[in-house]
Short mmCIF file of C-alpha atoms and ligand atoms in Angstrom, two decimals:
data_model
loop_
_atom_site.label_atom_id
_atom_site.label_comp_id
_atom_site.label_asym_id
_atom_site.label_seq_id
_atom_site.Cartn_x
_atom_site.Cartn_y
_atom_site.Cartn_z
CA MET V 1 31.48 66.90 252.36
CA ASN V 2 30.28 67.87 248.88
CA ARG V 3 29.25 64.40 247.75
CA PHE V 4 27.63 61.63 249.72
CA PRO V 5 29.47 58.29 249.75
CA LEU V 6 27.47 55.10 249.49
CA PHE V 7 28.07 51.53 248.36
CA LEU V 8 25.85 50.24 245.58
CA ASP V 9 24.87 46.68 244.83
CA LEU V 10 25.27 46.56 241.04
CA LYS V 11 24.65 42.88 240.43
CA ASP V 12 22.15 42.38 237.58
CA ARG V 13 21.73 46.13 237.10
CA TRP V 14 21.69 47.80 233.65
CA ILE V 15 24.81 49.98 233.43
CA VAL V 16 25.73 51.88 230.29
CA ILE V 17 29.25 52.96 229.35
CA VAL V 18 29.70 55.10 226.26
CA GLY V 19 33.18 54.84 224.75
CA GLY V 20 35.49 52.24 223.29
CA GLY V 21 38.92 53.44 224.50
CA GLY V 22 41.06 53.21 227.62
CA ALA V 23 38.86 55.39 229.86
CA ALA V 24 35.80 53.27 229.10
CA LEU V 25 37.83 50.11 229.66
CA ARG V 26 38.97 51.29 233.11
CA LYS V 27 35.40 52.07 234.18
CA ALA V 28 34.21 48.71 232.85
CA ARG V 29 36.97 46.91 234.77
CA LEU V 30 35.84 48.53 238.02
CA LEU V 31 32.22 47.64 237.42
CA VAL V 32 33.05 44.05 236.53
CA SER V 33 35.04 43.73 239.78
CA ALA V 34 31.85 44.77 241.62
CA GLY V 35 29.93 41.95 239.94
CA ALA V 36 28.22 44.06 237.25
CA ARG V 37 27.96 43.21 233.54
CA PRO V 38 28.11 46.61 231.84
CA VAL V 39 26.88 47.41 228.33
CA LEU V 40 29.32 49.47 226.24
CA PHE V 41 28.28 51.58 223.26
CA ALA V 42 30.89 53.01 220.85
CA SER V 43 31.27 53.70 217.13
CA VAL V 44 34.61 51.90 217.34
CA PHE V 45 36.14 49.72 220.08
CA GLU V 46 39.91 49.71 220.55
CA ALA V 47 41.39 46.23 220.25
CA ALA V 48 42.49 46.13 223.93
CA THR V 49 38.99 47.04 225.12
CA ARG V 50 37.41 44.41 222.90
CA THR V 51 39.88 41.67 223.93
CA GLU V 52 39.58 42.30 227.67
CA LEU V 53 35.84 42.78 227.83
CA GLU V 54 34.54 40.35 225.22
CA ASP V 55 33.43 37.76 227.79
CA ARG V 56 32.60 40.12 230.64
CA ALA V 57 30.47 42.85 229.08
CA GLU V 58 28.15 43.49 226.18
CA LEU V 59 29.75 45.53 223.37
CA ILE V 60 27.42 47.34 220.93
CA GLU V 61 29.05 49.08 217.97
CA ARG V 62 27.01 52.30 217.69
CA LEU V 63 26.28 55.32 219.85
CA PRO V 64 23.38 54.88 222.26
CA LEU V 65 19.88 56.26 221.75
CA ARG V 66 17.73 57.71 224.51
CA GLU V 67 15.91 54.38 225.02
CA ASP V 68 19.23 52.62 225.61
CA PHE V 69 19.52 54.53 228.89
CA THR V 70 16.03 53.63 230.07
CA GLY V 71 16.21 51.71 233.34
CA ALA V 72 19.99 52.21 233.64
CA ALA V 73 21.21 52.54 237.22
CA LEU V 74 24.34 54.38 236.12
CA ALA V 75 25.70 55.83 232.90
CA PHE V 76 29.35 56.60 232.21
CA ILE V 77 30.30 58.81 229.27
CA ALA V 78 33.93 58.27 228.31
CA ILE V 79 34.41 59.91 224.90
CA ASP V 80 36.67 62.76 223.77
CA ASP V 81 34.04 64.84 221.91
CA ALA V 82 32.96 67.31 224.63
CA GLU V 83 29.75 68.44 222.93
CA GLU V 84 28.61 64.91 222.18
CA ALA V 85 29.44 63.88 225.77
CA GLU V 86 27.24 66.70 227.08
CA ARG V 87 24.36 65.73 224.76
CA LEU V 88 24.57 62.05 225.81
CA ALA V 89 24.74 63.03 229.49
CA THR V 90 21.54 65.02 229.08
CA ILE V 91 19.56 62.23 227.43
CA ALA V 92 20.91 59.66 229.93
CA ARG V 93 19.77 61.88 232.80
CA GLN V 94 16.36 62.41 231.17
CA ALA V 95 16.04 58.62 231.01
CA GLY V 96 16.54 58.51 234.79
CA ALA V 97 20.17 57.37 235.04
CA LEU V 98 22.77 58.86 237.36
CA VAL V 99 25.54 60.17 235.09
CA ASN V 100 29.32 60.33 235.24
CA VAL V 101 31.19 62.14 232.45
CA VAL V 102 34.85 61.18 232.65
CA ASP V 103 37.14 64.09 233.61
CA ARG V 104 34.27 66.63 233.73
CA PRO V 105 33.18 66.81 237.38
CA SER V 106 30.73 69.65 236.72
CA LEU V 107 28.68 67.32 234.47
CA CYS V 108 28.72 64.45 236.97
CA ASP V 109 25.87 63.37 239.26
CA PHE V 110 28.42 61.14 240.95
CA THR V 111 32.18 60.63 240.81
CA THR V 112 34.05 57.36 241.07
CA PRO V 113 36.33 57.30 244.10
CA SER V 114 39.81 55.84 244.51
CA ILE V 115 39.01 52.37 245.76
CA ILE V 116 40.74 49.94 248.07
CA ASP V 117 39.28 46.52 247.43
CA ARG V 118 39.81 43.80 250.02
CA GLY V 119 36.79 41.66 249.23
CA GLN V 120 34.18 42.38 251.85
CA ILE V 121 36.09 45.48 252.93
CA ALA V 122 35.97 48.36 250.48
CA ILE V 123 37.35 51.81 251.16
CA ALA V 124 36.46 54.67 248.87
CA ILE V 125 38.24 58.04 248.77
CA SER V 126 36.70 61.07 247.14
CA THR V 127 38.35 64.37 246.32
CA ASP V 128 35.11 65.59 244.76
CA GLY V 129 36.57 64.90 241.34
CA GLY V 130 39.02 67.76 241.87
CA ALA V 131 42.31 66.02 242.73
CA PRO V 132 42.28 62.40 241.57
CA VAL V 133 46.08 62.09 241.91
CA LEU V 134 45.87 63.08 245.59
CA GLY V 135 43.11 60.49 245.95
CA ARG V 136 45.41 57.83 244.48
CA ASN V 137 48.26 58.83 246.83
CA LEU V 138 45.98 58.64 249.87
CA ARG V 139 44.79 55.27 248.67
CA ALA V 140 48.40 54.02 248.53
CA ASP V 141 49.00 55.25 252.10
CA ILE V 142 45.91 53.47 253.40
CA GLU V 143 46.66 50.32 251.38
CA ALA V 144 50.00 50.08 253.18
CA LEU V 145 48.31 50.11 256.58
CA LEU V 146 45.53 47.70 255.80
CA PRO V 147 46.19 44.00 256.36
CA SER V 148 46.00 42.08 253.10
CA ARG V 149 43.54 39.68 254.76
CA ALA V 150 41.18 42.38 256.07
CA GLY V 151 38.45 41.09 253.75
CA GLU V 152 38.87 37.54 255.06
CA LEU V 153 38.57 38.89 258.61
CA ALA V 154 35.28 40.62 257.76
CA GLY V 155 34.03 37.39 256.11
CA PHE V 156 35.08 35.33 259.12
CA ALA V 157 33.24 37.62 261.54
CA ALA V 158 30.14 37.62 259.31
CA ARG V 159 29.98 33.82 259.45
CA TYR V 160 29.72 33.92 263.26
CA ARG V 161 27.42 36.89 263.52
CA GLU V 162 24.24 34.86 264.07
CA ALA V 163 25.89 32.42 266.49
CA VAL V 164 27.22 35.32 268.58
CA LYS V 165 23.85 37.05 268.45
CA SER V 166 21.99 34.02 269.76
CA THR V 167 24.58 33.33 272.51
CA PHE V 168 25.21 36.76 274.02
CA SER V 169 23.05 39.61 275.25
CA ALA V 170 23.28 42.87 273.29
CA ALA V 171 25.73 44.40 275.80
CA ASP V 172 27.94 41.29 275.95
CA ARG V 173 27.86 41.03 272.18
CA ARG V 174 29.57 44.35 271.73
CA ALA V 175 32.24 43.43 274.28
CA PHE V 176 32.70 40.09 272.54
CA TRP V 177 33.32 41.70 269.16
CA GLU V 178 35.68 44.28 270.65
CA ARG V 179 37.73 41.47 272.19
CA PHE V 180 37.54 39.54 268.95
CA PHE V 181 38.89 42.24 266.63
CA ASP V 182 41.64 43.29 269.05
CA GLY V 183 42.48 39.80 270.14
CA PRO V 184 44.23 36.61 269.18
CA ILE V 185 41.47 35.07 267.04
CA ALA V 186 41.50 37.99 264.61
CA ALA V 187 45.33 37.87 264.68
CA ARG V 188 45.12 34.23 263.59
CA VAL V 189 42.76 35.04 260.71
CA LEU V 190 45.09 37.83 259.59
CA ALA V 191 48.05 35.46 259.79
CA GLY V 192 46.23 33.08 257.42
CA ASP V 193 45.49 30.45 260.10
CA GLU V 194 41.74 30.12 259.51
CA THR V 195 41.54 26.57 260.88
CA GLY V 196 43.09 27.59 264.20
CA ALA V 197 40.90 30.68 264.27
CA HIS V 198 37.72 28.62 263.75
CA GLU V 199 38.63 26.29 266.62
CA ALA V 200 39.36 29.24 268.91
CA MET V 201 36.14 30.98 267.85
CA LEU V 202 33.97 27.96 268.62
CA GLU V 203 35.65 27.70 272.01
CA ALA V 204 35.07 31.42 272.70
CA ILE V 205 31.38 31.19 271.74
CA ASN V 206 30.59 27.85 273.36
CA ARG V 207 32.58 28.35 276.56
CA PRO V 208 32.56 32.09 277.21
CA GLN V 209 33.27 31.40 280.91
CA ASN V 210 36.86 30.37 279.88
CA ASP V 211 37.37 33.98 279.07
CA THR V 212 41.09 34.08 278.39
CA GLN V 213 41.85 33.01 274.86
CA THR V 214 45.40 31.92 274.15
CA GLY V 215 47.28 34.75 272.51
CA VAL V 216 49.68 34.50 269.61
CA VAL V 217 53.36 35.11 269.10
CA HIS V 218 54.66 36.68 265.92
CA ILE V 219 58.37 36.17 265.37
CA VAL V 220 59.16 39.21 263.27
CA GLY V 221 62.23 40.32 261.35
CA ALA V 222 62.95 44.03 261.87
CA GLY V 223 65.49 44.26 259.05
CA PRO V 224 69.04 45.57 259.28
CA GLY V 225 68.29 48.93 260.91
CA ASP V 226 66.74 51.43 258.54
CA PRO V 227 63.03 51.54 259.56
CA GLU V 228 62.05 52.02 255.90
CA LEU V 229 63.27 48.48 255.28
CA LEU V 230 60.61 46.96 257.52
CA THR V 231 58.08 44.87 255.64
CA LEU V 232 54.52 46.20 255.60
CA LYS V 233 53.51 43.20 257.66
CA ALA V 234 56.20 43.80 260.29
CA PHE V 235 55.11 47.44 260.49
CA ARG V 236 51.47 46.48 261.06
CA LEU V 237 52.28 43.75 263.59
CA ILE V 238 54.50 46.09 265.62
CA GLN V 239 51.70 48.65 265.72
CA ARG V 240 49.16 46.13 266.97
CA ALA V 241 51.31 44.27 269.52
CA ASP V 242 50.38 44.17 273.21
CA VAL V 243 53.94 43.19 274.11
CA ILE V 244 57.23 43.42 272.25
CA LEU V 245 60.32 41.43 273.17
CA TYR V 246 63.21 42.88 271.25
CA ASP V 247 66.88 42.32 270.58
CA ARG V 248 69.93 44.55 270.76
CA LEU V 249 69.95 45.46 267.09
CA VAL V 250 66.38 46.72 266.98
CA GLY V 251 66.65 50.49 267.05
CA ASP V 252 64.51 53.10 268.81
CA GLU V 253 62.99 54.37 265.57
CA ILE V 254 61.47 50.97 264.95
CA LEU V 255 60.35 50.51 268.56
CA SER V 256 58.67 53.90 268.50
CA LEU V 257 56.19 52.50 265.97
CA ALA V 258 54.64 50.41 268.76
CA ARG V 259 51.48 51.49 270.59
CA ARG V 260 52.29 53.73 273.51
CA ASP V 261 50.64 51.35 275.95
CA ALA V 262 52.43 48.27 274.60
CA ASP V 263 54.85 46.61 277.03
CA ARG V 264 58.42 46.38 275.80
CA PHE V 265 61.02 43.95 277.10
CA TYR V 266 64.65 44.12 276.11
CA VAL V 267 65.92 40.57 275.81
CA GLY V 268 69.02 41.28 273.74
CA LYS V 269 72.36 39.76 274.30
CA ALA V 270 75.67 41.50 274.37
CA LYS V 271 78.50 39.22 273.22
CA SER V 272 79.21 36.57 275.92
CA ASN V 273 76.95 38.50 278.26
CA HIS V 274 73.50 37.04 277.81
CA ALA V 275 71.03 39.63 279.07
CA VAL V 276 68.23 37.07 279.24
CA PRO V 277 68.97 33.37 278.70
CA GLN V 278 67.32 31.86 275.64
CA ASP V 279 65.08 29.45 277.59
CA GLU V 280 63.86 32.35 279.70
CA ILE V 281 62.94 34.33 276.59
CA GLU V 282 60.98 31.36 275.31
CA ALA V 283 59.26 30.81 278.68
CA ARG V 284 58.31 34.48 278.85
CA MET V 285 56.78 34.44 275.36
CA ILE V 286 54.78 31.34 276.21
CA ALA V 287 53.52 32.83 279.49
CA LEU V 288 52.51 36.11 277.82
CA ALA V 289 50.66 34.28 275.05
CA ARG V 290 48.82 32.20 277.65
CA GLU V 291 47.66 35.44 279.24
CA GLY V 292 45.97 36.15 275.90
CA LYS V 293 48.54 38.71 274.73
CA ASN V 294 49.39 39.52 271.15
CA VAL V 295 53.17 39.13 271.41
CA VAL V 296 55.72 40.31 268.89
CA ARG V 297 59.19 38.84 269.17
CA LEU V 298 61.21 41.39 267.25
CA LYS V 299 64.60 40.41 265.91
CA GLY V 300 67.19 42.25 263.85
CA GLY V 301 67.37 41.24 260.19
CA ASP V 302 65.58 38.03 259.39
CA PRO V 303 64.58 35.82 262.33
CA PHE V 304 65.65 32.66 260.53
CA VAL V 305 69.15 33.85 259.61
CA PHE V 306 71.48 33.47 262.60
CA GLY V 307 68.62 34.66 264.76
CA ARG V 308 67.58 31.59 266.80
CA GLY V 309 64.10 32.10 265.39
CA GLY V 310 63.91 28.38 264.58
CA GLU V 311 64.49 27.39 268.20
CA GLU V 312 61.87 29.85 269.40
CA LEU V 313 59.33 28.60 266.90
CA GLU V 314 59.92 25.01 268.04
CA ALA V 315 59.51 25.98 271.72
CA LEU V 316 56.26 27.84 271.02
CA ARG V 317 54.85 24.99 268.98
CA ALA V 318 55.81 22.46 271.65
CA ALA V 319 53.91 24.60 274.18
CA GLY V 320 50.85 24.71 271.92
CA VAL V 321 51.08 28.48 271.42
CA PRO V 322 50.04 29.75 267.96
CA ALA V 323 53.18 31.16 266.39
CA TYR V 324 53.78 32.87 263.04
CA VAL V 325 56.91 34.12 261.34
CA THR V 326 57.39 37.32 259.37
CA PRO V 327 60.65 37.50 257.44
CA GLY V 328 62.87 40.54 257.36
CA VAL V 329 65.65 41.91 255.18
CA THR V 330 68.73 40.14 256.45
CA ALA V 331 71.90 42.12 257.17
CA ALA V 332 73.72 40.66 254.14
CA THR V 333 71.18 41.82 251.57
CA GLY V 334 70.51 45.10 253.39
CA CYS V 335 74.21 45.96 253.65
CA ALA V 336 74.89 44.86 250.08
CA ALA V 337 72.17 47.24 248.86
CA ALA V 338 73.43 50.05 251.08
CA ALA V 339 77.00 49.56 249.90
CA GLY V 340 76.16 49.25 246.20
CA MET V 341 77.64 45.78 246.00
CA ALA V 342 75.73 42.90 244.46
CA LEU V 343 76.38 39.67 246.37
CA THR V 344 76.22 37.66 243.17
CA HIS V 345 77.34 39.13 239.89
CA ARG V 346 77.66 37.34 236.58
CA ASP V 347 81.22 38.63 236.14
CA TYR V 348 82.52 37.91 239.66
CA ALA V 349 80.51 35.48 241.77
CA GLN V 350 78.02 32.78 240.91
CA ALA V 351 77.04 32.02 244.50
CA VAL V 352 77.00 33.54 247.95
CA THR V 353 77.43 31.81 251.30
CA PHE V 354 76.38 33.20 254.67
CA VAL V 355 78.39 31.95 257.65
CA THR V 356 78.66 32.93 261.27
CA GLY V 357 81.94 33.81 262.92
CA HIS V 358 80.45 33.18 266.33
CA ALA V 359 80.28 29.93 268.24
CA LYS V 360 79.51 29.07 271.84
CA GLY V 361 81.98 30.66 274.25
CA ASP V 362 85.34 31.42 272.68
CA ALA V 363 85.35 28.33 270.44
CA ASP V 364 85.80 28.64 266.69
CA PRO V 365 82.64 27.96 264.69
CA ASP V 366 82.46 24.54 263.09
CA ILE V 367 82.98 25.65 259.50
CA ASP V 368 84.65 23.84 256.61
CA TRP V 369 87.05 26.67 255.61
CA ALA V 370 88.76 24.45 253.01
CA ALA V 371 85.47 24.05 251.13
CA LEU V 372 84.68 27.77 251.43
CA ALA V 373 88.16 28.80 250.25
CA ALA V 374 87.82 26.52 247.22
CA LEU V 375 84.48 28.01 246.12
CA LYS V 376 85.90 31.44 245.14
CA ASN V 377 82.44 32.91 245.48
CA THR V 378 81.12 35.61 247.81
CA LEU V 379 81.41 34.82 251.49
CA VAL V 380 79.46 36.90 253.99
CA VAL V 381 80.46 36.46 257.61
CA TYR V 382 78.01 37.55 260.32
CA MET V 383 79.40 38.20 263.80
CA GLY V 384 82.92 37.86 262.43
CA VAL V 385 84.66 41.04 263.60
CA GLY V 386 86.22 39.52 266.74
CA LYS V 387 87.49 36.50 264.82
CA ALA V 388 88.46 38.27 261.58
CA GLY V 389 92.17 37.41 261.95
CA ARG V 390 91.48 33.72 262.42
CA ILE V 391 88.92 33.67 259.59
CA ALA V 392 91.36 35.32 257.17
CA SER V 393 94.21 32.96 258.05
CA SER V 394 91.93 29.90 257.70
CA LEU V 395 90.90 30.99 254.21
CA LEU V 396 94.49 31.89 253.21
CA ALA V 397 95.76 28.56 254.57
CA HIS V 398 93.28 26.77 252.34
CA GLY V 399 94.31 28.59 249.19
CA ARG V 400 92.15 31.72 248.91
CA SER V 401 94.31 34.48 247.46
CA GLY V 402 95.62 37.20 249.78
CA ASP V 403 94.52 39.79 247.19
CA THR V 404 90.87 38.77 247.42
CA PRO V 405 88.90 41.99 247.99
CA VAL V 406 87.11 42.41 251.33
CA ALA V 407 84.57 44.95 252.55
CA VAL V 408 83.64 45.39 256.19
CA ILE V 409 80.27 47.09 256.64
CA GLU V 410 79.41 48.44 260.06
CA ASN V 411 75.91 49.71 260.93
CA GLY V 412 74.79 48.92 257.41
CA THR V 413 71.71 50.84 256.14
CA LEU V 414 71.95 53.29 259.05
CA THR V 415 73.09 56.90 258.82
CA ASN V 416 76.38 56.02 260.56
CA GLN V 417 77.20 53.23 258.14
CA ILE V 418 80.90 52.62 257.47
CA VAL V 419 82.20 50.65 254.51
CA ALA V 420 85.88 49.75 254.94
CA LYS V 421 87.66 48.06 252.05
CA GLY V 422 90.88 46.15 251.67
CA ALA V 423 92.29 42.73 250.84
CA LEU V 424 91.92 39.42 252.66
CA GLN V 425 95.58 39.41 253.75
CA ASN V 426 95.05 42.60 255.77
CA LEU V 427 91.43 42.09 256.91
CA GLU V 428 92.22 42.55 260.60
CA ALA V 429 94.22 45.73 259.91
CA VAL V 430 91.29 47.18 257.92
CA ILE V 431 89.01 46.59 260.90
CA ASP V 432 91.47 48.09 263.38
CA ALA V 433 92.22 51.10 261.17
CA HIS V 434 88.54 52.09 261.13
CA GLY V 435 87.85 51.22 264.75
CA ILE V 436 85.08 48.85 263.72
CA LYS V 437 83.40 47.20 266.67
CA GLY V 438 80.16 46.02 265.08
CA PRO V 439 77.51 45.22 264.29
CA ALA V 440 79.40 44.54 261.12
CA LEU V 441 79.57 42.09 258.27
CA LEU V 442 82.66 40.81 256.52
CA VAL V 443 82.17 40.42 252.79
CA ILE V 444 84.94 38.44 251.16
CA GLY V 445 85.19 37.97 247.40
CA GLU V 446 85.57 39.84 244.12
CA VAL V 447 82.26 41.70 244.55
CA ALA V 448 83.64 43.47 247.64
CA ALA V 449 85.69 45.69 245.31
CA LEU V 450 82.40 47.15 244.02
CA ALA V 451 81.29 48.51 247.41
CA ASP V 452 80.87 52.26 247.29
CA GLY V 453 78.58 52.79 250.22
CA ASP V 454 76.10 55.24 248.82
CA THR V 455 73.21 53.52 247.16
CA LEU V 456 70.29 53.57 249.61
CA GLY V 457 69.60 57.03 248.25
CA GLU V 458 66.84 58.05 250.60
CA LEU V 459 68.93 57.81 253.74
CA ALA V 460 70.84 60.71 255.16
CA THR V 461 74.39 60.25 254.02
CA GLU V 462 76.32 62.99 255.74
CA ASN V 463 77.83 60.63 258.33
CA ARG V 464 78.52 57.78 255.99
CA ARG V 465 82.06 56.84 255.21
CA VAL V 466 83.64 54.69 252.54
CA ALA V 467 87.32 53.99 252.82
C1 LIG A 501 72.83 37.65 265.85
S1 LIG A 501 73.20 38.12 264.22
C2 LIG A 501 71.58 38.41 263.65
C3 LIG A 501 71.45 38.45 262.18
C4 LIG A 501 70.05 38.81 261.74
N1 LIG A 501 69.10 37.82 262.12
C5 LIG A 501 69.97 39.07 260.24
O1 LIG A 501 69.28 38.37 259.51
O2 LIG A 501 70.62 40.05 259.81
C6 LIG A 501 73.86 39.70 264.42
C7 LIG A 501 74.93 40.03 263.38
O3 LIG A 501 74.32 40.42 262.16
C8 LIG A 501 75.13 41.38 261.53
N2 LIG A 501 74.36 42.62 261.39
C9 LIG A 501 73.11 42.85 261.79
N3 LIG A 501 72.71 44.09 261.47
C10 LIG A 501 73.76 44.66 260.84
C11 LIG A 501 73.99 45.93 260.27
N4 LIG A 501 73.03 46.88 260.25
N5 LIG A 501 75.18 46.18 259.69
C12 LIG A 501 76.13 45.24 259.68
N6 LIG A 501 75.98 44.02 260.21
C13 LIG A 501 74.81 43.73 260.79
C14 LIG A 501 76.34 41.56 262.39
O4 LIG A 501 77.33 40.67 261.95
C15 LIG A 501 75.81 41.18 263.75
O5 LIG A 501 76.85 40.80 264.61
#
């Protein structure tokens, strides 16, 4: 470590910035976000600097003299003239200030790190002034892992610090905080449920003998398959889960993100062969949460699109278990992106409808095909492969043209994605010809003609087929 990191309280401190351009503005912005009111000196201020800082800083239109640095905690020199910058750095240092000369690490007493700012949580990354772009990249990586409410969590814990201190012995205190940050109360703060978290916290402090706090259940969308399409929140929740209950369409790559000691239960259903009945899944989630577990119920796509997430949420709420929902990229939007086919398009379709081809048992789903045929917009059918023949004839019988383009997308967003194209009148034949078994979507409408199957550029494409 070449430079020592520390966190300064800059409120009400005298901080000088020399410069009136973009570099000075960026430093001033940082300082203002830390509660400081910097003083800027420059022969000329750029309009953008003046407009943004007018009410937040003092702007003095001349170069500073030695006495202007007297008592300054920090001085930033952000001017292009190298010789003048060196001279100003010297007089600032002689006046007792710590000096930073922008882009000249050898003249700096300190460097400004890449900063992650989450309120009470601040993370600073230094590359010793030598590789600021690397610093920014590392910052982006850490940002992605850090819950957006990390600052709120620190603030929440700070509010209870005294109460915990006066209730528990030093040894118990440490155990209490370990349980807190790994446990359901912190999960509730991070989920934005501060009221519930406060109630649970008071209970935990006032009745420590009732040691088991109720856990939480996160109903999480895992997206259509490609792990890169997970939301940041889903990624973080999977990594922190004690237990994961997952469905058939959640792949190994996504499951491998879980902690190694997390329990995993497969509760997926094969068609008409329910691996675990729905009420048993719900009962299991409730029981696990009551054991104090941080449970993630992981579902393919979005949990609220043909995913029974609504029923599960109702059951959890009825049981008094804290439950939160994290959306995911649903198969329709994921497959559309992966196949290069917009679901709405100003030239072809002004609306899109998602329907399911699946109903209880072998029954046909209760769908108004006449209304759907009349719309002439994009129709996306989930779970429709087995009933494709019946779906096509219903639409044709109600007036949709036999030439209407169709695209059948199997394993959308995955490396073995298949996009099979044809017309509504031969939908079943298209499916048979490509041996499509599912998971697959039927996309019916003019936009289906646009599908080309190669637009999620980052995925391996060698196995992908478009036909
Ligand atoms: C029970 S539904 C769940 C849908 C999910 N909740 C969503 O939002 O995507 C399962 C159906 O979604 C569709 N599906 C899910 N993932 C898919 C994928 N990667 N490619 C094509 N279709 C997919 C298939 O129609 C599959 O039968």
